[in-house]
């Protein structure tokens, strides 16, 4: 049984201070995690890193209290990007790593995500085990004396992670870069890495105060970065999110260069034969890759599913339009700073620019409509809906695609139609919506 009540696809996430992210619950999670880890290694160790949210210290202390109460040694890494915690978990040979972050969410939210000893996300089975253990804590014998875990602060975490990033960095001499660090976990390390590679860097949103992470900045708010680059003082811009596991670019004219562009560039530079992305990536990417002899595989939305497919097929390159890019032959997890470095490396290797890349990959028009329904799971199985989808696919016949998917959080079905003719795809999307709305009338 891998049933999990609190762990989602990206760990536990909620408003900090509200259930389940209360100090007491997090301490109990730490104790339960400690029991599960100690069953595998009696002297288990865990590293903990965090982003810049106000609540990070509180949750970190609670988690460490729970872990050490069950005999697990804890090492605090301080503020560090999520992929940096993954890297340090491996480098320090810890049994697990924990990131306290809510990624691109506002500062009021926070989250707890576990990595296994390899730096990859903890398995569903182990997360389920931890949750189950939480209800059995009262029956445990106390851990006392020398058996109790210790807490240490590791001051070399950023230096070690920076050393890894520098080893992957190309020569960026002569490149003028505007950088948005989202007042998040990359606020120190990202500018330093790009400067060390020779770039002239102007970094903004590098003054976290615990409450300004992702606030009108970062990879989900590109307006200010676009203005900076459009001033003419910079060749390009790059933005990270709060925990720096993703990045997006802006070309010299202020156009967004997203994950689809980055995947196309990386596939060409690396000579990949297959690339994995999600159903949200534009069909233009699929067409361009096919013209280069590269196969495209699609998964459900979420870098977790991209990662699973890549592992199953032994592939090296994958990612999402949102800027989560995976280079599994370099790192086991998405890394925004690494992705930015490798994108610019590919750009220089191929002698191109982000402007040229943006202009070459012309996105197909896309219509996305939301339909409120009673049973979002049943809609895709309805014979009338299936027939309407098949008819739309026949009409597009290789010139576009149709996707229906239930919302993860609301009673909605999302209808997406993509193709070369904007008017045609809008009509098809409206027809599918009318069919769905007619079900049960």
CSV table of C-alpha atoms in Angstrom, one decimal:
chain,number,residue,atom,x,y,z
A,1,UNK,CA,0.0,0.0,0.0
A,2,UNK,CA,1.5,3.3,-1.1
A,3,UNK,CA,-1.4,5.5,0.1
A,4,UNK,CA,-0.3,8.9,1.1
A,5,UNK,CA,-2.5,11.5,2.7
A,6,UNK,CA,0.0,14.4,3.0
A,7,UNK,CA,2.7,13.9,0.5
A,8,UNK,CA,1.8,15.0,-3.0
A,9,UNK,CA,3.9,14.9,-6.2
A,10,UNK,CA,6.2,17.5,-4.8
A,11,UNK,CA,6.3,16.6,-1.1
A,12,UNK,CA,4.1,18.2,1.6
A,13,UNK,CA,3.0,21.8,0.8
A,14,UNK,CA,0.7,24.1,2.7
A,15,UNK,CA,0.4,27.5,4.3
A,16,UNK,CA,3.2,27.6,7.0
A,17,UNK,CA,1.7,27.5,10.5
A,18,UNK,CA,-1.5,25.9,9.3
A,19,UNK,CA,-2.1,22.1,9.4
A,20,UNK,CA,-0.2,20.1,8.4
A,21,UNK,CA,2.8,22.5,8.4
A,22,UNK,CA,2.6,23.2,12.1
A,23,UNK,CA,5.7,22.8,14.3
A,24,UNK,CA,4.2,19.9,16.1
A,25,UNK,CA,3.2,18.0,13.0
A,26,UNK,CA,6.5,18.6,11.3
A,27,UNK,CA,8.3,17.4,14.5
A,28,UNK,CA,6.3,14.2,14.3
A,29,UNK,CA,7.1,13.9,10.6
A,30,UNK,CA,10.7,14.2,11.5
A,31,UNK,CA,10.4,11.5,14.2
A,32,UNK,CA,8.6,9.2,11.8
A,33,UNK,CA,11.1,9.8,9.1
A,34,UNK,CA,13.9,9.1,11.6
A,35,UNK,CA,12.4,5.7,12.5
A,36,UNK,CA,12.1,4.7,8.8
A,37,UNK,CA,15.6,5.8,8.0
A,38,UNK,CA,17.1,4.2,11.2
A,39,UNK,CA,15.5,0.9,10.3
A,40,UNK,CA,17.8,0.9,7.2
A,41,UNK,CA,20.9,2.4,9.0
A,42,UNK,CA,21.1,2.6,12.8
A,43,UNK,CA,23.3,5.8,12.5
A,44,UNK,CA,21.4,7.5,9.7
A,45,UNK,CA,22.2,11.1,8.8
A,46,UNK,CA,20.0,13.7,7.1
A,47,UNK,CA,21.0,17.0,5.5
A,48,UNK,CA,18.5,19.9,5.5
A,49,UNK,CA,18.4,23.0,3.2
A,50,UNK,CA,15.9,25.7,2.7
A,51,UNK,CA,14.9,28.7,0.7
A,52,UNK,CA,14.5,32.3,2.1
A,53,UNK,CA,11.0,32.1,3.5
A,54,UNK,CA,10.3,33.5,6.9
A,55,UNK,CA,8.9,30.2,8.1
A,56,UNK,CA,11.9,28.2,7.0
A,57,UNK,CA,13.8,28.4,10.3
A,58,UNK,CA,10.7,27.3,12.3
A,59,UNK,CA,10.0,24.3,10.2
A,60,UNK,CA,13.7,23.4,10.0
A,61,UNK,CA,14.0,23.4,13.8
A,62,UNK,CA,10.9,21.3,14.2
A,63,UNK,CA,12.0,18.7,11.6
A,64,UNK,CA,15.5,18.5,13.2
A,65,UNK,CA,14.0,18.0,16.6
A,66,UNK,CA,12.0,15.1,15.4
A,67,UNK,CA,14.8,13.5,13.5
A,68,UNK,CA,17.4,13.8,16.4
A,69,UNK,CA,14.8,12.5,18.9
A,70,UNK,CA,14.9,9.2,17.0
A,71,UNK,CA,18.7,9.0,16.8
A,72,UNK,CA,19.3,10.6,13.4
A,73,UNK,CA,22.2,13.0,12.9
A,74,UNK,CA,21.2,16.3,11.2
A,75,UNK,CA,23.4,18.6,9.2
A,76,UNK,CA,22.0,22.1,8.4
A,77,UNK,CA,23.1,23.3,4.9
A,78,UNK,CA,21.5,26.8,5.3
A,79,UNK,CA,19.9,28.6,2.4
A,80,UNK,CA,20.6,26.6,-0.8
A,81,UNK,CA,18.8,25.8,-4.1
A,82,UNK,CA,16.8,22.6,-4.1
A,83,UNK,CA,19.2,20.9,-6.6
A,84,UNK,CA,22.1,22.0,-4.3
A,85,UNK,CA,20.5,20.0,-1.4
A,86,UNK,CA,20.2,17.0,-3.8
A,87,UNK,CA,23.9,17.4,-4.7
A,88,UNK,CA,25.0,17.7,-1.0
A,89,UNK,CA,23.0,14.6,-0.1
A,90,UNK,CA,25.2,12.6,-2.4
A,91,UNK,CA,28.4,14.4,-1.7
A,92,UNK,CA,28.1,14.1,2.1
A,93,UNK,CA,26.8,10.5,1.7
A,94,UNK,CA,23.7,11.2,3.8
A,95,UNK,CA,20.8,8.7,4.0
A,96,UNK,CA,18.4,11.4,3.0
A,97,UNK,CA,18.1,15.1,2.2
A,98,UNK,CA,15.3,17.5,2.9
A,99,UNK,CA,14.4,20.8,1.3
A,100,UNK,CA,12.1,23.3,3.0
A,101,UNK,CA,10.6,25.3,0.2
A,102,UNK,CA,7.4,26.0,-1.7
A,103,UNK,CA,9.2,26.7,-5.0
A,104,UNK,CA,7.4,29.5,-6.9
A,105,UNK,CA,4.6,29.9,-4.4
A,106,UNK,CA,4.2,33.1,-2.3
A,107,UNK,CA,6.1,33.4,1.0
A,108,UNK,CA,3.2,32.4,3.2
A,109,UNK,CA,3.4,28.8,1.8
A,110,UNK,CA,6.1,26.4,2.5
A,111,UNK,CA,6.8,22.7,1.9
A,112,UNK,CA,8.9,19.7,2.8
A,113,UNK,CA,10.5,17.5,0.2
A,114,UNK,CA,12.7,14.5,0.8
A,115,UNK,CA,15.5,13.2,-1.4
A,116,UNK,CA,16.9,9.7,-1.1
A,117,UNK,CA,20.7,8.9,-0.8
A,118,UNK,CA,21.1,9.2,-4.5
A,119,UNK,CA,19.7,12.8,-4.6
A,120,UNK,CA,16.5,11.7,-6.3
A,121,UNK,CA,13.0,12.2,-4.9
A,122,UNK,CA,12.1,9.7,-2.2
A,123,UNK,CA,10.0,6.9,-3.4
A,124,UNK,CA,6.2,6.9,-2.9
A,125,UNK,CA,6.5,3.8,-0.8
A,126,UNK,CA,9.0,5.4,1.6
A,127,UNK,CA,6.8,8.5,1.9
A,128,UNK,CA,3.8,6.3,2.7
A,129,UNK,CA,5.9,4.4,5.3
A,130,UNK,CA,6.8,7.7,7.0
A,131,UNK,CA,3.1,8.8,7.1
A,132,UNK,CA,2.1,5.4,8.5
A,133,UNK,CA,4.8,5.6,11.2
A,134,UNK,CA,3.5,9.0,12.4
A,135,UNK,CA,0.5,7.2,14.0
A,136,UNK,CA,2.8,4.7,15.8
A,137,UNK,CA,5.1,7.2,17.6
A,138,UNK,CA,3.6,6.8,21.0
A,139,UNK,CA,4.5,3.1,21.3
A,140,UNK,CA,8.2,3.7,20.6
A,141,UNK,CA,10.9,3.4,23.3
A,142,UNK,CA,12.6,6.8,24.0
A,143,UNK,CA,16.1,7.5,22.5
A,144,UNK,CA,18.4,8.9,25.1
A,145,UNK,CA,22.0,9.7,25.9
A,146,UNK,CA,24.6,8.8,23.3
A,147,UNK,CA,21.9,7.3,21.0
A,148,UNK,CA,20.3,10.7,20.5
A,149,UNK,CA,21.1,12.4,17.2
A,150,UNK,CA,23.3,15.4,16.8
A,151,UNK,CA,22.9,18.7,14.9
A,152,UNK,CA,25.7,20.4,13.1
A,153,UNK,CA,25.9,23.4,10.7
A,154,UNK,CA,27.8,22.7,7.5
A,155,UNK,CA,29.4,26.0,6.3
A,156,UNK,CA,30.9,24.6,3.1
A,157,UNK,CA,27.6,23.7,1.4
A,158,UNK,CA,27.4,26.6,-1.0
A,159,UNK,CA,31.1,26.4,-1.8
A,160,UNK,CA,30.8,22.7,-2.7
A,161,UNK,CA,27.7,23.2,-4.8
A,162,UNK,CA,29.3,26.2,-6.5
A,163,UNK,CA,32.3,24.1,-7.4
A,164,UNK,CA,30.1,21.6,-9.2
A,165,UNK,CA,28.3,24.3,-11.1
A,166,UNK,CA,31.6,26.0,-12.1
A,167,UNK,CA,32.7,22.6,-13.5
A,168,UNK,CA,29.7,22.7,-15.9
A,169,UNK,CA,30.0,26.4,-16.9
A,170,UNK,CA,31.1,27.5,-20.4
A,171,UNK,CA,33.2,30.6,-21.1
A,172,UNK,CA,30.6,33.4,-21.0
A,173,UNK,CA,33.1,36.2,-21.6
A,174,UNK,CA,31.6,39.2,-23.4
A,175,UNK,CA,28.0,38.3,-22.5
A,176,UNK,CA,25.9,40.9,-20.7
A,177,UNK,CA,23.3,39.2,-18.6
A,178,UNK,CA,20.4,40.6,-16.6
A,179,UNK,CA,19.5,38.2,-13.8
A,180,UNK,CA,16.4,37.8,-11.7
A,181,UNK,CA,17.1,35.8,-8.5
A,182,UNK,CA,13.5,36.0,-7.2
A,183,UNK,CA,14.8,36.9,-3.7
A,184,UNK,CA,15.1,33.2,-3.3
A,185,UNK,CA,17.6,30.4,-2.7
A,186,UNK,CA,19.9,31.4,-5.7
A,187,UNK,CA,20.3,35.0,-4.7
A,188,UNK,CA,24.0,34.6,-3.8
A,189,UNK,CA,25.2,31.7,-5.8
A,190,UNK,CA,23.7,32.4,-9.2
A,191,UNK,CA,25.3,35.8,-9.8
A,192,UNK,CA,28.7,34.5,-8.6
A,193,UNK,CA,28.7,31.5,-10.9
A,194,UNK,CA,27.9,33.5,-14.0
A,195,UNK,CA,30.4,36.2,-13.1
A,196,UNK,CA,33.1,33.5,-12.5
A,197,UNK,CA,32.4,32.2,-16.0
A,198,UNK,CA,33.2,35.6,-17.4
A,199,UNK,CA,29.8,37.2,-17.9
A,200,UNK,CA,29.0,40.8,-17.0
A,201,UNK,CA,26.0,40.2,-14.6
A,202,UNK,CA,23.5,42.7,-13.4
A,203,UNK,CA,21.4,40.9,-10.7
A,204,UNK,CA,18.1,42.0,-9.3
A,205,UNK,CA,15.9,40.6,-6.5
A,206,UNK,CA,18.9,39.6,-4.5
A,207,UNK,CA,17.8,41.0,-1.1
A,208,UNK,CA,15.5,38.4,0.6
A,209,UNK,CA,13.7,39.5,3.7
A,210,UNK,CA,11.7,36.4,4.4
A,211,UNK,CA,8.6,37.8,2.8
A,212,UNK,CA,9.6,39.0,-0.7
A,213,UNK,CA,10.4,35.6,-2.3
A,214,UNK,CA,8.7,35.4,-5.7
A,215,UNK,CA,6.9,38.7,-5.1
A,216,UNK,CA,6.4,40.2,-8.6
A,217,UNK,CA,9.7,38.6,-9.6
A,218,UNK,CA,11.3,35.3,-10.6
A,219,UNK,CA,10.5,33.0,-13.5
A,220,UNK,CA,6.7,33.4,-13.0
A,221,UNK,CA,6.9,37.2,-13.2
A,222,UNK,CA,9.1,38.3,-16.1
A,223,UNK,CA,7.8,41.8,-16.7
A,224,UNK,CA,10.7,43.7,-14.9
A,225,UNK,CA,13.4,41.4,-16.5
A,226,UNK,CA,11.9,42.1,-19.9
A,227,UNK,CA,12.1,45.8,-19.3
A,228,UNK,CA,15.7,45.6,-18.2
A,229,UNK,CA,16.8,43.7,-21.3
A,230,UNK,CA,14.7,45.9,-23.6
A,231,UNK,CA,16.7,48.9,-22.4
A,232,UNK,CA,19.5,47.7,-24.7
A,233,UNK,CA,22.1,47.3,-21.9
A,234,UNK,CA,22.0,43.5,-21.9
A,235,UNK,CA,22.3,40.6,-24.4
A,236,UNK,CA,19.8,38.5,-22.6
A,237,UNK,CA,18.0,37.9,-19.3
A,238,UNK,CA,17.6,34.8,-17.1
A,239,UNK,CA,15.2,34.3,-14.2
A,240,UNK,CA,15.0,31.6,-11.5
A,241,UNK,CA,12.2,30.7,-9.2
A,242,UNK,CA,12.3,30.7,-5.4
A,243,UNK,CA,14.1,27.4,-5.0
A,244,UNK,CA,16.0,27.7,-8.3
A,245,UNK,CA,15.0,24.3,-9.7
A,246,UNK,CA,13.8,26.0,-12.9
A,247,UNK,CA,14.8,29.0,-15.1
A,248,UNK,CA,13.5,31.0,-18.1
A,249,UNK,CA,15.3,33.3,-20.5
A,250,UNK,CA,14.5,36.6,-22.2
A,251,UNK,CA,16.1,37.4,-25.5
A,252,UNK,CA,17.6,40.8,-26.4
A,253,UNK,CA,14.2,42.1,-27.5
A,254,UNK,CA,12.4,41.0,-24.4
A,255,UNK,CA,10.8,37.9,-25.8
A,256,UNK,CA,10.3,34.9,-23.4
A,257,UNK,CA,12.5,31.9,-24.2
A,258,UNK,CA,11.0,29.0,-22.3
A,259,UNK,CA,11.5,25.3,-21.8
A,260,UNK,CA,10.5,24.3,-25.3
A,261,UNK,CA,13.2,26.5,-26.8
A,262,UNK,CA,15.7,25.2,-24.3
A,263,UNK,CA,14.9,21.6,-25.1
A,264,UNK,CA,15.3,22.2,-28.9
A,265,UNK,CA,18.6,23.9,-28.4
A,266,UNK,CA,20.0,21.3,-26.0
A,267,UNK,CA,18.8,18.3,-28.2
A,268,UNK,CA,20.7,19.7,-31.2
A,269,UNK,CA,23.9,20.6,-29.3
A,270,UNK,CA,24.0,17.2,-27.5
A,271,UNK,CA,23.0,15.1,-30.4
A,272,UNK,CA,20.1,13.5,-28.5
A,273,UNK,CA,17.9,11.0,-30.4
A,274,UNK,CA,14.9,11.2,-28.0
A,275,UNK,CA,13.6,14.0,-25.7
A,276,UNK,CA,10.9,13.7,-23.0
A,277,UNK,CA,8.4,16.5,-22.3
A,278,UNK,CA,4.8,16.9,-21.1
A,279,UNK,CA,1.5,17.3,-22.9
A,280,UNK,CA,1.8,21.0,-22.4
A,281,UNK,CA,4.8,21.5,-24.7
A,282,UNK,CA,3.9,23.1,-28.0
A,283,UNK,CA,3.5,21.0,-31.1
A,284,UNK,CA,6.0,23.2,-32.9
A,285,UNK,CA,8.7,21.7,-30.7
A,286,UNK,CA,7.6,18.2,-31.8
A,287,UNK,CA,7.8,19.2,-35.5
A,288,UNK,CA,11.2,20.9,-35.2
A,289,UNK,CA,12.7,17.9,-33.4
A,290,UNK,CA,11.3,15.5,-36.0
A,291,UNK,CA,12.9,17.5,-38.7
A,292,UNK,CA,16.2,17.0,-36.9
A,293,UNK,CA,15.6,13.3,-36.5
A,294,UNK,CA,14.8,13.5,-32.8
A,295,UNK,CA,11.8,11.7,-31.3
A,296,UNK,CA,9.6,13.4,-28.7
A,297,UNK,CA,7.9,11.5,-25.9
A,298,UNK,CA,5.1,13.1,-23.9
A,299,UNK,CA,4.0,12.5,-20.3
A,300,UNK,CA,1.4,13.9,-17.9
A,301,UNK,CA,2.1,17.4,-16.5
A,302,UNK,CA,4.9,17.4,-13.9
A,303,UNK,CA,8.6,17.0,-13.9
A,304,UNK,CA,8.2,13.9,-11.8
A,305,UNK,CA,6.6,12.1,-14.7
A,306,UNK,CA,9.2,13.4,-17.1
A,307,UNK,CA,11.9,12.0,-14.8
A,308,UNK,CA,10.2,8.6,-14.5
A,309,UNK,CA,9.9,8.2,-18.3
A,310,UNK,CA,13.5,9.3,-18.8
A,311,UNK,CA,14.7,6.7,-16.3
A,312,UNK,CA,12.6,4.0,-17.8
A,313,UNK,CA,13.9,4.6,-21.3
A,314,UNK,CA,17.5,5.5,-20.3
A,315,UNK,CA,17.2,9.0,-21.8
A,316,UNK,CA,19.3,12.0,-20.8
A,317,UNK,CA,17.3,15.1,-21.8
A,318,UNK,CA,13.8,16.1,-20.8
A,319,UNK,CA,11.8,18.9,-19.3
A,320,UNK,CA,8.8,21.2,-19.2
A,321,UNK,CA,7.8,24.4,-20.9
A,322,UNK,CA,7.9,26.1,-17.5
A,323,UNK,CA,11.6,25.8,-17.4
A,324,UNK,CA,12.2,22.6,-15.4
A,325,UNK,CA,14.9,21.0,-17.6
A,326,UNK,CA,16.5,17.6,-16.7
A,327,UNK,CA,20.0,16.6,-17.8
A,328,UNK,CA,20.1,13.2,-16.1
A,329,UNK,CA,23.6,12.5,-17.3
A,330,UNK,CA,24.8,15.5,-15.3
A,331,UNK,CA,22.3,15.8,-12.3
A,332,UNK,CA,19.5,13.6,-11.0
A,333,UNK,CA,17.2,16.5,-10.5
A,334,UNK,CA,16.0,19.7,-12.2
A,335,UNK,CA,18.5,22.5,-11.6
A,336,UNK,CA,17.8,26.1,-12.7
A,337,UNK,CA,21.3,27.4,-12.5
A,338,UNK,CA,22.7,24.3,-14.2
A,339,UNK,CA,20.1,24.5,-16.9
A,340,UNK,CA,20.9,28.1,-17.6
A,341,UNK,CA,24.6,27.4,-17.9
A,342,UNK,CA,24.1,24.4,-20.2
A,343,UNK,CA,21.6,26.4,-22.4
A,344,UNK,CA,24.2,29.1,-22.9
A,345,UNK,CA,26.9,26.5,-23.5
A,346,UNK,CA,24.7,25.0,-26.2
A,347,UNK,CA,24.0,28.5,-27.7
A,348,UNK,CA,27.7,29.2,-28.0
A,349,UNK,CA,28.5,25.7,-29.2
A,350,UNK,CA,26.1,26.1,-32.1
A,351,UNK,CA,27.0,29.7,-32.7
A,352,UNK,CA,23.5,31.0,-32.4
A,353,UNK,CA,21.6,33.4,-30.2
A,354,UNK,CA,18.4,33.3,-28.1
A,355,UNK,CA,16.9,35.8,-30.6
A,356,UNK,CA,17.5,33.4,-33.5
A,357,UNK,CA,16.2,30.4,-31.4
A,358,UNK,CA,13.0,32.3,-30.5
A,359,UNK,CA,12.3,33.3,-34.1
A,360,UNK,CA,13.0,29.7,-35.4
A,361,UNK,CA,10.6,28.0,-33.0
A,362,UNK,CA,7.3,29.6,-33.9
A,363,UNK,CA,4.6,28.3,-31.6
A,364,UNK,CA,1.5,26.8,-33.0
A,365,UNK,CA,-1.7,28.7,-31.9
A,366,UNK,CA,-3.3,27.1,-28.8
A,367,UNK,CA,-6.8,27.4,-27.3
A,368,UNK,CA,-7.2,26.3,-23.7
A,369,UNK,CA,-10.7,26.4,-22.2
A,370,UNK,CA,-11.9,25.3,-18.8
A,371,UNK,CA,-15.2,23.5,-18.3
A,372,UNK,CA,-16.8,23.1,-14.9
A,373,UNK,CA,-18.1,19.6,-14.4
A,374,UNK,CA,-19.5,17.4,-11.6
A,375,UNK,CA,-17.2,14.4,-12.2
A,376,UNK,CA,-14.0,15.4,-13.9
A,377,UNK,CA,-12.6,11.9,-14.1
A,378,UNK,CA,-15.7,10.4,-15.8
A,379,UNK,CA,-15.7,13.0,-18.7
A,380,UNK,CA,-12.8,11.5,-20.5
A,381,UNK,CA,-14.4,8.1,-20.5
A,382,UNK,CA,-17.7,9.3,-21.8
A,383,UNK,CA,-18.4,7.8,-25.3
A,384,UNK,CA,-19.8,11.1,-26.7
A,385,UNK,CA,-16.7,13.0,-25.5
A,386,UNK,CA,-14.4,10.3,-26.9
A,387,UNK,CA,-16.1,10.4,-30.2
A,388,UNK,CA,-15.8,14.2,-30.4
A,389,UNK,CA,-12.1,14.1,-29.6
A,390,UNK,CA,-11.5,11.4,-32.3
A,391,UNK,CA,-13.4,13.6,-34.8
A,392,UNK,CA,-11.3,16.6,-33.9
A,393,UNK,CA,-8.1,14.6,-34.2
A,394,UNK,CA,-9.2,13.3,-37.7
A,395,UNK,CA,-10.0,16.8,-38.8
A,396,UNK,CA,-6.5,18.1,-37.7
A,397,UNK,CA,-4.8,14.9,-39.1
A,398,UNK,CA,-1.2,15.7,-38.2
A,399,UNK,CA,-1.6,19.5,-38.2
A,400,UNK,CA,-2.5,19.7,-34.6
A,401,UNK,CA,-3.5,17.9,-31.4
A,402,UNK,CA,-6.2,17.7,-28.8
A,403,UNK,CA,-5.9,17.1,-25.1
A,404,UNK,CA,-8.5,16.8,-22.3
A,405,UNK,CA,-7.3,16.6,-18.7
A,406,UNK,CA,-8.9,17.0,-15.3
A,407,UNK,CA,-7.7,19.9,-13.2
A,408,UNK,CA,-5.6,18.7,-10.2
A,409,UNK,CA,-7.3,21.1,-7.8
A,410,UNK,CA,-10.7,22.0,-9.1
A,411,UNK,CA,-13.8,20.4,-10.6
A,412,UNK,CA,-12.8,21.4,-14.0
A,413,UNK,CA,-11.8,19.7,-17.3
A,414,UNK,CA,-9.2,21.6,-19.3
A,415,UNK,CA,-9.7,21.4,-23.1
A,416,UNK,CA,-6.6,22.1,-25.1
A,417,UNK,CA,-6.6,22.2,-28.9
A,418,UNK,CA,-3.4,23.2,-30.8
A,419,UNK,CA,-2.8,23.6,-34.5
A,420,UNK,CA,-1.6,25.7,-37.3
A,421,UNK,CA,-4.9,27.5,-37.9
A,422,UNK,CA,-6.0,29.6,-35.0
A,423,UNK,CA,-9.6,30.0,-36.1
A,424,UNK,CA,-10.0,26.2,-36.7
A,425,UNK,CA,-8.6,25.2,-33.4
A,426,UNK,CA,-10.8,27.7,-31.5
A,427,UNK,CA,-13.9,26.3,-33.2
A,428,UNK,CA,-12.9,22.7,-32.4
A,429,UNK,CA,-12.3,23.7,-28.7
A,430,UNK,CA,-15.6,25.4,-28.5
A,431,UNK,CA,-17.3,22.3,-30.0
A,432,UNK,CA,-15.6,20.0,-27.4
A,433,UNK,CA,-16.7,22.3,-24.6
A,434,UNK,CA,-20.3,22.2,-25.8
A,435,UNK,CA,-20.2,18.4,-26.0
A,436,UNK,CA,-18.9,18.2,-22.4
A,437,UNK,CA,-21.4,20.7,-21.1
A,438,UNK,CA,-24.2,18.6,-22.7
A,439,UNK,CA,-23.3,15.5,-20.8
A,440,UNK,CA,-25.9,14.9,-18.1
A,441,UNK,CA,-28.2,17.6,-19.4
